[in-house]
Coordinates of C-alpha atoms in Angstrom, one line a residue:
Chain A
X1 CA 13.1 -0.9 -30.2
X2 CA 10.9 -2.7 -27.8
X3 CA 11.1 -6.4 -28.3
X4 CA 8.7 -7.2 -25.6
X5 CA 6.6 -10.2 -26.8
X6 CA 5.0 -11.2 -23.6
X7 CA 1.8 -9.5 -24.5
X8 CA 0.4 -9.5 -28.0
X9 CA -0.7 -5.9 -27.8
X10 CA 2.9 -4.8 -27.1
X11 CA 4.2 -6.5 -30.1
X12 CA 6.0 -4.0 -32.4
X13 CA 8.2 -4.5 -35.5
X14 CA 9.5 -1.3 -36.9
X15 CA 12.0 -1.3 -39.7
X16 CA 14.8 1.2 -39.7
X17 CA 16.9 2.1 -42.7
X18 CA 20.6 1.9 -43.1
X19 CA 21.6 5.5 -43.8
X20 CA 24.4 4.3 -46.1
X21 CA 22.1 2.4 -48.4
X22 CA 18.9 4.4 -48.3
X23 CA 18.4 8.2 -48.5
X24 CA 16.0 9.2 -45.8
X25 CA 13.7 12.1 -46.8
X26 CA 11.8 12.5 -43.6
X27 CA 11.7 10.9 -40.2
X28 CA 10.1 11.5 -36.8
X29 CA 11.8 11.1 -33.4
X30 CA 9.8 10.7 -30.2
X31 CA 6.7 12.2 -31.8
X32 CA 3.7 12.7 -29.5
X33 CA 0.5 14.3 -30.6
X34 CA -2.2 15.5 -28.1
X35 CA -5.7 16.7 -28.6
X36 CA -6.2 18.6 -25.4
X37 CA -5.3 16.0 -22.8
X38 CA -5.8 12.9 -24.8
X39 CA -2.8 11.5 -26.6
X40 CA -3.5 10.7 -30.2
X41 CA 0.0 9.5 -31.2
X42 CA 2.2 7.9 -28.6
X43 CA 4.6 5.7 -30.5
X44 CA 4.7 6.6 -34.2
X45 CA 8.3 7.1 -35.1
X46 CA 9.0 6.1 -38.7
X47 CA 11.6 6.9 -41.4
X48 CA 10.6 7.6 -45.0
X49 CA 12.9 6.8 -47.8
X50 CA 13.3 9.2 -50.7
X51 CA 11.5 8.6 -54.0
X52 CA 9.4 5.8 -52.5
X53 CA 5.8 5.5 -51.8
X54 CA 5.1 4.7 -48.1
X55 CA 1.5 3.7 -47.2
X56 CA 0.1 4.3 -43.7
X57 CA -2.8 1.8 -43.0
X58 CA -4.8 1.1 -39.9
X59 CA -8.4 1.1 -38.6
X60 CA -10.3 4.4 -38.2
X61 CA -9.1 6.4 -35.2
X62 CA -5.7 4.7 -35.3
X63 CA -4.0 8.0 -35.6
X64 CA -2.5 7.6 -39.1
X65 CA -4.1 10.7 -40.5
X66 CA -3.1 12.7 -37.4
X67 CA 0.4 11.5 -37.8
X68 CA 0.4 12.4 -41.5
X69 CA -1.0 15.9 -40.8
X70 CA 1.6 16.5 -38.2
X71 CA 4.4 16.0 -40.7
X72 CA 3.8 19.3 -42.4
X73 CA 2.4 20.9 -39.3
X74 CA -1.2 21.1 -40.5
X75 CA -2.1 20.2 -36.9
X76 CA -0.4 23.3 -35.5
X77 CA -3.6 25.1 -34.5
X78 CA -5.6 22.0 -33.7
X79 CA -3.3 19.7 -31.7
X80 CA -0.1 19.8 -29.6
X81 CA 2.7 18.1 -31.4
X82 CA 5.8 17.3 -29.4
X83 CA 9.0 15.6 -30.6
X84 CA 11.1 16.0 -33.6
X85 CA 10.3 15.9 -37.3
X86 CA 13.6 15.6 -39.1
X87 CA 13.9 17.0 -42.7
X88 CA 17.3 17.6 -44.3
X89 CA 18.9 17.5 -40.9
X90 CA 16.5 20.1 -39.4
X91 CA 13.8 19.7 -36.9
X92 CA 10.9 21.2 -38.7
X93 CA 8.7 21.0 -35.6
X94 CA 10.8 23.8 -34.0
X95 CA 9.6 27.4 -33.6
X96 CA 12.6 28.6 -35.7
X97 CA 11.2 27.0 -38.8
X98 CA 9.2 29.1 -41.3
X99 CA 6.1 27.0 -41.5
X100 CA 4.9 28.5 -44.7
X101 CA 8.2 27.9 -46.5
X102 CA 8.4 24.4 -45.1
X103 CA 4.9 23.6 -46.5
X104 CA 6.2 24.5 -49.9
X105 CA 8.6 21.6 -49.7
X106 CA 6.2 19.2 -47.9
X107 CA 2.9 19.5 -49.8
X108 CA -0.4 17.9 -48.9
X109 CA -3.5 16.5 -50.7
X110 CA -6.6 15.9 -48.7
X111 CA -9.3 13.3 -48.5
X112 CA -12.0 15.4 -50.0
X113 CA -11.1 17.1 -53.3
X114 CA -10.8 20.8 -52.2
X115 CA -10.3 23.0 -55.3
X116 CA -10.9 26.7 -54.8
X117 CA -14.0 28.2 -56.4
X118 CA -11.7 29.5 -59.2
X119 CA -10.8 28.4 -62.7
X120 CA -8.7 25.4 -63.3
X121 CA -5.8 27.6 -64.3
X122 CA -6.2 29.9 -61.2
X123 CA -6.3 26.9 -58.9
X124 CA -2.8 26.0 -60.0
X125 CA -1.5 29.5 -60.4
X126 CA -2.7 30.5 -56.9
X127 CA 0.3 29.3 -54.9
X128 CA 2.7 30.6 -57.6
X129 CA 1.1 34.1 -57.5
X130 CA 1.4 34.2 -53.8
X131 CA 5.1 33.7 -54.2
X132 CA 5.3 36.6 -56.6
X133 CA 5.4 34.8 -59.9
X134 CA 3.3 36.9 -62.2
X135 CA 4.7 36.3 -65.7
X136 CA 2.1 34.8 -67.9
X137 CA 4.6 32.7 -69.8
X138 CA 6.1 31.1 -66.7
X139 CA 2.6 30.5 -65.2
X140 CA 1.4 28.9 -68.4
X141 CA 4.4 26.6 -68.5
X142 CA 4.0 25.4 -64.9
X143 CA 0.3 25.0 -65.2
X144 CA 0.8 22.8 -68.3
X145 CA 3.6 20.8 -66.7
X146 CA 1.7 20.2 -63.5
X147 CA -1.5 19.1 -65.3
X148 CA 0.6 16.8 -67.5
X149 CA 2.2 15.2 -64.4
X150 CA -1.2 14.7 -62.9
X151 CA -2.2 13.1 -66.2
X152 CA -5.1 15.4 -66.9
X153 CA -3.7 17.9 -69.3
X154 CA -5.3 16.3 -72.4
X155 CA -8.7 16.3 -70.7
X156 CA -8.7 20.0 -69.6
X157 CA -6.3 21.8 -71.9
X158 CA -9.2 23.5 -73.7
X159 CA -11.1 24.3 -70.5
X160 CA -8.5 25.9 -68.4
X161 CA -10.7 28.9 -67.6
X162 CA -13.7 26.8 -66.6
X163 CA -14.5 26.6 -62.9
X164 CA -12.7 23.8 -61.1
X165 CA -15.9 22.9 -59.4
X166 CA -17.4 21.8 -62.7
X167 CA -14.9 18.9 -62.9
X168 CA -15.8 15.4 -61.7
X169 CA -14.6 14.2 -58.3
X170 CA -11.7 12.3 -59.7
X171 CA -10.6 15.2 -61.9
X172 CA -10.9 17.6 -59.0
X173 CA -8.6 15.4 -56.9
X174 CA -6.1 15.2 -59.7
X175 CA -6.3 18.9 -60.0
X176 CA -5.5 19.1 -56.3
X177 CA -2.5 16.9 -56.9
X178 CA -1.4 19.1 -59.8
X179 CA -1.8 22.1 -57.6
X180 CA 0.3 20.6 -54.9
X181 CA 3.1 19.6 -57.3
X182 CA 3.1 23.0 -59.2
X183 CA 5.2 24.4 -56.4
X184 CA 7.7 21.5 -56.8
X185 CA 7.6 20.1 -53.3
X186 CA 10.1 17.5 -52.1
X187 CA 7.6 15.4 -50.3
X188 CA 3.9 14.8 -51.0
X189 CA 1.6 13.8 -48.2
X190 CA -1.8 12.3 -49.3
X191 CA -4.6 11.8 -46.8
X192 CA -6.8 9.1 -48.2
X193 CA -6.8 10.8 -51.6
X194 CA -9.0 8.2 -53.3
X195 CA -11.5 7.4 -50.6
X196 CA -14.2 9.6 -52.0
X197 CA -13.7 8.4 -55.6
X198 CA -15.0 5.6 -57.8
X199 CA -12.8 2.7 -58.9
X200 CA -11.9 4.2 -62.3
X201 CA -10.8 7.5 -60.8
X202 CA -9.0 5.7 -58.1
X203 CA -6.9 3.7 -60.5
X204 CA -6.1 6.9 -62.4
X205 CA -4.9 8.5 -59.2
X206 CA -2.8 5.5 -58.4
X207 CA -1.2 5.6 -61.9
X208 CA -0.5 9.2 -61.4
X209 CA 1.2 8.5 -58.0
X210 CA 3.3 5.8 -59.5
X211 CA 4.4 8.3 -62.2
X212 CA 5.2 10.9 -59.6
X213 CA 7.3 8.5 -57.6
X214 CA 10.3 9.2 -59.8
X215 CA 10.5 12.8 -58.6
X216 CA 8.7 12.9 -55.3
X217 CA 8.7 11.1 -51.9
X218 CA 5.2 10.1 -51.3
X219 CA 3.5 9.3 -48.0
X220 CA -0.1 8.1 -48.4
X221 CA -2.7 7.3 -45.8
X222 CA -5.2 4.8 -47.1
X223 CA -8.1 2.7 -45.9
X224 CA -7.8 0.5 -48.9
X225 CA -5.4 -2.3 -48.4
X226 CA -5.4 -3.3 -52.0
X227 CA -4.4 0.2 -52.8
X228 CA -1.5 0.0 -50.3
X229 CA -0.3 -3.2 -51.8
X230 CA -0.6 -2.0 -55.3
X231 CA 1.3 1.2 -55.1
X232 CA 3.5 1.4 -52.0
X233 CA 7.0 0.3 -51.4
X234 CA 6.7 0.3 -47.7
X235 CA 3.8 0.0 -45.4
X236 CA 3.2 1.0 -41.8
X237 CA 0.4 -0.3 -39.7
X238 CA -1.1 2.0 -37.1
X239 CA -3.4 1.1 -34.2
X240 CA -4.5 3.1 -31.2
X241 CA -2.0 5.9 -31.8
X242 CA 1.0 3.5 -32.3
X243 CA 2.8 2.4 -35.3
X244 CA 2.9 -1.4 -34.7
X245 CA 4.6 -2.7 -37.8
X246 CA 6.6 -1.1 -40.5
X247 CA 8.2 -3.1 -43.3
X248 CA 8.4 -3.6 -47.1
X249 CA 4.9 -3.8 -48.5
X250 CA 5.4 -7.3 -49.9
X251 CA 6.5 -8.6 -46.4
X252 CA 3.8 -6.9 -44.5
X253 CA 1.0 -8.3 -46.6
X254 CA 2.4 -11.8 -47.0
X255 CA 4.2 -12.3 -43.8
X256 CA 3.2 -9.9 -41.0
X257 CA 5.3 -10.2 -37.9
X258 CA 2.7 -8.7 -35.5
X259 CA -0.5 -10.5 -34.7
X260 CA -2.7 -7.4 -34.9
X261 CA -1.3 -6.6 -38.4
X262 CA -2.2 -10.0 -39.4
X263 CA -5.7 -9.7 -38.0
X264 CA -6.2 -6.4 -39.7
X265 CA -5.0 -7.3 -43.2
X266 CA -7.0 -10.5 -43.1
X267 CA -10.1 -8.6 -42.2
X268 CA -10.5 -9.8 -38.6
X269 CA -11.0 -6.3 -37.2
X270 CA -11.0 -2.7 -38.2
Chain B
X1 CA -59.2 -10.0 -40.3
X2 CA -62.2 -7.8 -40.7
X3 CA -61.2 -5.8 -37.7
X4 CA -57.9 -4.9 -39.4
X5 CA -59.7 -4.0 -42.6
X6 CA -62.1 -1.8 -40.7
X7 CA -59.3 0.0 -38.8
X8 CA -57.4 0.6 -42.0
X9 CA -60.4 2.2 -43.7
X10 CA -61.3 4.4 -40.7
X11 CA -59.6 7.7 -40.2
X12 CA -57.5 7.4 -37.1
X13 CA -57.2 10.1 -34.4
X14 CA -53.6 10.6 -35.4
X15 CA -54.7 11.5 -38.9
X16 CA -57.2 13.9 -37.7
X17 CA -54.8 15.6 -35.4
X18 CA -52.3 15.9 -38.2
X19 CA -54.8 17.5 -40.4
X20 CA -55.8 19.9 -37.7
X21 CA -52.2 20.9 -37.2
X22 CA -51.7 21.4 -40.9
X23 CA -54.8 23.7 -41.0
X24 CA -53.6 25.6 -38.0
X25 CA -50.1 26.3 -39.3
X26 CA -51.5 27.2 -42.7
X27 CA -53.9 29.7 -41.2
X28 CA -51.0 31.3 -39.3
X29 CA -49.2 31.7 -42.6
X30 CA -52.3 33.1 -44.3
X31 CA -52.7 35.6 -41.5
X32 CA -49.2 36.9 -42.0
X33 CA -49.6 37.1 -45.7
X34 CA -52.8 39.0 -45.2
X35 CA -51.2 41.5 -42.8
X36 CA -48.3 42.1 -45.2
X37 CA -50.7 42.6 -48.1
X38 CA -52.9 45.0 -46.1
X39 CA -49.9 47.1 -45.1
X40 CA -48.9 47.3 -48.7
X41 CA -52.4 48.1 -49.7
X42 CA -52.9 50.8 -47.1
X43 CA -49.6 52.5 -47.6
X44 CA -50.1 52.4 -51.4
X45 CA -53.6 53.7 -51.3
X46 CA -52.7 56.6 -49.0
X47 CA -49.4 57.3 -50.7
X48 CA -50.8 57.2 -54.2
X49 CA -53.7 59.6 -53.2
X50 CA -51.1 62.4 -53.3
X51 CA -50.8 61.9 -57.0
X52 CA -54.3 60.9 -57.9
X53 CA -56.5 62.9 -55.5
X54 CA -54.3 65.9 -54.9
X55 CA -52.9 65.8 -58.5
X56 CA -49.3 66.3 -57.5
X57 CA -47.0 65.5 -60.4
X58 CA -44.9 62.4 -59.5
X59 CA -41.9 64.0 -61.1
X60 CA -42.3 67.2 -59.1
X61 CA -42.6 65.1 -56.0
X62 CA -39.4 63.2 -56.6
X63 CA -37.4 66.1 -57.9
X64 CA -38.8 69.1 -56.0
X65 CA -36.6 70.6 -53.3
X66 CA -39.3 72.5 -51.4
X67 CA -41.3 70.7 -48.7
X68 CA -44.2 72.4 -47.1
X69 CA -47.3 70.5 -48.3
X70 CA -50.4 72.5 -48.7
X71 CA -48.6 75.7 -49.8
X72 CA -47.3 76.9 -53.1
X73 CA -43.6 77.0 -53.5
X74 CA -41.5 79.9 -54.8
X75 CA -41.5 78.3 -58.2
X76 CA -45.3 78.3 -58.4
X77 CA -45.6 74.6 -57.9
X78 CA -47.1 72.9 -54.8
X79 CA -44.3 72.6 -52.3
X80 CA -44.3 68.8 -52.1
X81 CA -40.7 68.1 -53.1
X82 CA -39.3 65.1 -51.4
X83 CA -35.8 65.2 -53.0
X84 CA -34.1 66.7 -49.8
X85 CA -35.3 63.7 -47.8
X86 CA -34.5 61.2 -50.4
X87 CA -31.0 62.5 -50.8
X88 CA -30.6 62.7 -47.0
X89 CA -31.7 59.1 -46.6
X90 CA -29.4 57.8 -49.3
X91 CA -26.4 59.8 -48.2
X92 CA -26.7 58.8 -44.6
X93 CA -27.2 55.2 -45.6
X94 CA -24.3 55.0 -48.0
X95 CA -21.9 57.0 -45.7
X96 CA -22.6 54.9 -42.7
X97 CA -22.2 51.7 -44.7
X98 CA -18.9 52.9 -46.1
X99 CA -17.6 53.8 -42.7
X100 CA -18.9 50.7 -41.0
X101 CA -17.8 48.1 -43.5
X102 CA -14.0 48.1 -43.0
X103 CA -14.5 48.1 -39.2
X104 CA -17.0 45.3 -39.4
X105 CA -14.9 43.1 -41.7
X106 CA -11.8 43.7 -39.6
X107 CA -13.6 42.7 -36.4
X108 CA -15.2 39.7 -38.1
X109 CA -11.8 38.5 -39.4
X110 CA -10.4 38.8 -35.9
X111 CA -13.3 37.0 -34.4
X112 CA -13.3 34.1 -36.8
X113 CA -9.8 33.7 -38.2
X114 CA -7.3 35.2 -35.9
X115 CA -8.7 34.6 -32.4
X116 CA -11.7 32.3 -32.7
X117 CA -11.8 31.5 -29.1
X118 CA -11.8 35.0 -27.7
X119 CA -14.1 35.9 -30.6
X120 CA -16.7 33.4 -29.6
X121 CA -16.4 34.1 -25.8
X122 CA -16.1 37.8 -25.6
X123 CA -16.4 39.7 -28.9
X124 CA -19.5 38.1 -30.2
X125 CA -21.6 38.5 -27.1
X126 CA -20.5 42.1 -26.9
X127 CA -21.5 42.9 -30.5
X128 CA -24.8 41.1 -30.0
X129 CA -25.4 43.2 -26.9
X130 CA -25.0 46.3 -29.0
X131 CA -27.8 45.2 -31.3
X132 CA -30.2 45.1 -28.3
X133 CA -29.6 48.7 -27.2
X134 CA -32.8 50.8 -28.0
X135 CA -32.3 53.3 -30.7
X136 CA -33.4 56.2 -28.5
X137 CA -30.3 55.5 -26.4
X138 CA -28.1 55.8 -29.4
X139 CA -29.9 59.0 -30.4
X140 CA -29.5 60.5 -27.0
X141 CA -25.8 59.7 -26.9
X142 CA -25.6 61.2 -30.4
X143 CA -27.3 64.3 -29.2
X144 CA -25.1 64.7 -26.1
X145 CA -21.8 63.6 -27.4
X146 CA -21.6 63.4 -31.2
X147 CA -23.4 66.6 -32.1
X148 CA -21.1 68.8 -29.8
X149 CA -18.1 66.9 -31.1
X150 CA -19.0 67.6 -34.7
X151 CA -19.8 71.2 -34.0
X152 CA -16.4 71.7 -32.3
X153 CA -14.4 69.8 -34.8
X154 CA -16.0 70.4 -38.2
X155 CA -18.0 73.6 -37.5
X156 CA -21.7 74.3 -38.3
X157 CA -24.4 73.6 -35.8
X158 CA -23.3 70.0 -35.3
X159 CA -26.6 68.7 -36.6
X160 CA -26.5 67.1 -40.0
X161 CA -25.5 64.2 -42.2
X162 CA -22.2 63.7 -40.5
X163 CA -23.6 63.3 -37.0
X164 CA -26.2 61.0 -38.4
X165 CA -23.5 59.0 -40.1
X166 CA -21.6 58.6 -36.9
X167 CA -24.6 57.4 -34.9
X168 CA -25.8 55.0 -37.6
X169 CA -22.2 53.7 -38.0
X170 CA -22.3 52.5 -34.4
X171 CA -25.9 51.2 -34.8
X172 CA -25.3 49.1 -37.9
X173 CA -21.7 48.0 -37.0
X174 CA -22.8 45.0 -34.8
X175 CA -25.3 43.8 -37.4
X176 CA -22.8 43.9 -40.2
X177 CA -20.1 42.5 -38.0
X178 CA -21.9 39.5 -36.7
X179 CA -23.4 38.7 -40.2
X180 CA -19.9 39.0 -41.7
X181 CA -18.6 36.7 -39.1
X182 CA -21.3 34.2 -40.0
X183 CA -20.3 34.5 -43.6
X184 CA -16.6 33.8 -42.8
X185 CA -17.5 30.9 -40.5
X186 CA -19.5 29.4 -43.4
X187 CA -16.4 29.2 -45.6
X188 CA -15.5 25.5 -45.5
X189 CA -12.5 24.6 -43.5
X190 CA -11.0 22.7 -46.5
X191 CA -10.5 26.0 -48.3
X192 CA -8.2 27.2 -45.6
X193 CA -6.4 23.8 -45.4
X194 CA -5.9 23.7 -49.2
X195 CA -4.4 27.2 -49.1
X196 CA -2.2 26.6 -46.1
X197 CA -1.0 23.2 -47.5
X198 CA 0.2 25.1 -50.5
X199 CA 2.5 27.2 -48.4
X200 CA 0.3 30.3 -48.3
X201 CA 0.6 32.4 -45.2
X202 CA -2.3 33.0 -42.9
X203 CA -2.8 36.5 -44.2
X204 CA -2.7 35.3 -47.8
X205 CA -5.2 32.6 -46.9
X206 CA -7.5 35.1 -45.2
X207 CA -7.2 37.7 -47.9
X208 CA -7.1 35.6 -51.1
X209 CA -9.2 32.6 -50.2
X210 CA -11.5 33.1 -47.2
X211 CA -12.5 36.6 -47.8
X212 CA -13.1 35.9 -51.5
X213 CA -15.2 33.0 -50.7
X214 CA -17.2 35.0 -48.2
X215 CA -17.9 37.9 -50.5
X216 CA -21.6 37.1 -51.2
X217 CA -22.3 36.6 -47.5
X218 CA -20.5 39.9 -46.6
X219 CA -22.4 41.8 -49.3
X220 CA -25.6 40.5 -47.8
X221 CA -24.4 41.7 -44.4
X222 CA -23.6 45.2 -45.8
X223 CA -27.0 45.4 -47.5
X224 CA -28.7 44.4 -44.3
X225 CA -26.8 47.1 -42.5
X226 CA -27.9 49.6 -45.1
X227 CA -31.5 48.5 -44.9
X228 CA -31.3 49.1 -41.1
X229 CA -29.7 52.5 -41.6
X230 CA -32.3 53.5 -44.2
X231 CA -35.2 52.6 -42.0
X232 CA -33.8 54.0 -38.7
X233 CA -35.9 56.9 -37.6
X234 CA -35.6 58.0 -34.0
X235 CA -31.8 58.2 -33.5
X236 CA -31.4 59.9 -36.8
X237 CA -34.1 62.3 -36.1
X238 CA -32.4 63.4 -32.9
X239 CA -29.1 64.3 -34.5
X240 CA -29.8 65.3 -38.1
X241 CA -31.5 68.7 -37.6
X242 CA -34.6 68.0 -39.5
X243 CA -34.4 70.9 -42.0
X244 CA -36.1 70.0 -45.3
X245 CA -33.3 71.5 -47.3
X246 CA -31.1 69.9 -49.8
X247 CA -27.9 69.3 -47.9
X248 CA -25.1 71.5 -49.1
X249 CA -22.5 70.1 -46.8
X250 CA -22.2 67.3 -44.2
X251 CA -22.6 69.6 -41.2
X252 CA -25.7 71.6 -42.2
X253 CA -29.1 70.4 -40.9
X254 CA -30.8 68.0 -43.2
X255 CA -33.5 65.4 -43.0
X256 CA -34.4 61.9 -44.0
X257 CA -37.6 60.2 -45.1
X258 CA -38.0 58.6 -41.7
X259 CA -37.2 61.7 -39.6
X260 CA -39.8 63.8 -41.5
X261 CA -42.3 61.0 -41.1
X262 CA -41.9 60.7 -37.3
X263 CA -41.9 64.5 -36.9
X264 CA -45.0 65.2 -39.0
X265 CA -47.3 62.2 -38.8
X266 CA -48.9 63.3 -35.6
X267 CA -49.6 66.9 -36.7
X268 CA -51.6 66.2 -39.9
X269 CA -55.2 65.4 -40.5
X270 CA -56.1 62.1 -42.2
X271 CA -57.0 62.7 -45.8
X272 CA -55.4 66.1 -46.2
X273 CA -52.6 66.7 -48.6
X274 CA -50.1 67.1 -45.7
X275 CA -51.1 63.7 -44.5
X276 CA -51.1 62.1 -47.9
X277 CA -47.7 63.5 -48.8
X278 CA -46.3 61.8 -45.7
X279 CA -47.8 58.5 -46.8
X280 CA -46.1 59.0 -50.1
X281 CA -42.8 59.2 -48.2
X282 CA -43.7 56.0 -46.4
X283 CA -44.4 54.4 -49.7
X284 CA -40.9 55.2 -50.9
X285 CA -39.5 53.8 -47.7
X286 CA -41.5 50.6 -48.2
X287 CA -40.4 50.3 -51.8
X288 CA -36.8 50.8 -50.8
X289 CA -36.9 48.1 -48.1
X290 CA -38.5 45.8 -50.7
X291 CA -35.6 46.6 -53.0
X292 CA -33.0 45.9 -50.2
X293 CA -34.7 42.6 -49.6
X294 CA -34.6 41.6 -53.3
X295 CA -30.9 42.5 -53.4
X296 CA -30.2 40.4 -50.4
X297 CA -32.1 37.4 -51.9
X298 CA -30.3 37.9 -55.2
X299 CA -26.9 37.9 -53.6
X300 CA -27.7 35.0 -51.4
X301 CA -28.8 32.9 -54.4
X302 CA -25.6 33.8 -56.3
X303 CA -23.5 32.9 -53.3
X304 CA -25.1 29.5 -53.1
X305 CA -24.2 28.8 -56.7
X306 CA -20.6 29.7 -56.0
X307 CA -20.4 27.2 -53.2
X308 CA -22.1 24.4 -55.0
X309 CA -19.9 21.4 -55.7

């Protein structure tokens, strides 16, 4: 790790986990992301602990979303991703990996709620049907379980055949979370899942995430620093394509080691 | 102060120019509406004369199978039966749409989903080039290439519905393709992302999500193609054989509403039954294209509802 403190912009403070004490669900090694010739991520290597919520914060254009989208290779056709993404001892950024199978284990929820123009039930059943599950009883069970986990079963249990587009924004986003966890992924990536929602829906989503933490490793990009401090265990601060600071959330918000992090969380820039 | 009051109360030059512009654009619109209205009026007045002046029974006109206006057919009725042309027009339209649709959708999927860059750089300009080729060229190639091919392969004279279908297939393919590609491009990117993030393959995403979401747009494309096929006159006339007989098979000479119109309109005297009967055919064409338009609008509106969020 670079401990060069001669220039403030070169300051970095990245935590690494002791593999004996912490189980690492996902990590990147020497990851570089390019859009054409411009490098969007130059130093972003982080480790993510299992069954924790890790928040990625930083100003717009800092590369945090790009980094997140690279983790389950959603950037494949958009950007060039170099380096290793280690998951269960495998480099999932290699050509030998079945991308579609990998995305089953590393799911993603996007900034804008993006349900299909299908019924609530079919939105969740979609991915299951694609995998050849057609038994009504099995599907019913998983749909109910996923909606319960996303804390919206009681609201929609009588309207499962209604169009998902008729739901409110917050409900649509929770449906997208339910859809993502229906296929039982290991890791859930969330790209600013609450930025398009009102405060009430936001806090419902946050409650849902805290519930899900028991069974899922969650990595969330957020613009909202209160949100990061409320729900996350660890926080990484990104700026200009680099992860500058990565620490326990309590530490990063009370005692940031890097000047830029301090500036950002105290609202001096970004 | 009074100067400001005066200037506020006076109509400025800008206001006047604005009003003039408004009147100008409104009158352009009025002129177009007038032209459309006059076309309808003219075609209807001539077309209806067959039934009101010449007292041809509408049912006999639509269901009769003998066409030789001015004479009496073998069944003792005036030989003003348009059924062979109506059937010919519909068959050729439906067949060419059926043949063109899979090709158009396949090409559009390749252009937008599989290889968007090559699609935008090469395929799209090429398909759009095809739209611009005059129909007489298509007809001539049909006459020189398709008709002999059909004659040698399927028998008959080569002239007929099948040759017409082949020629129209090539003619409507670019229209249907580029409109289908537009429909696929209009499917929001987040639909694809949502599907891919759930572990669906590209093919599953295209087939189950993108194509489903683009159905209204692609139906519009197909109906547009059908409207073009229905109204195409010259190229069809060159290859269909122009016999006013009910087609018994796909390789016997037949005719369409348009081909009989272009063949006959110069050889009749205004106001005669022969002439009026052709106007009646034109009226059917006009009504059909109106119907196609309504279908397109209806599908378009339904599609918009589906995408609303």
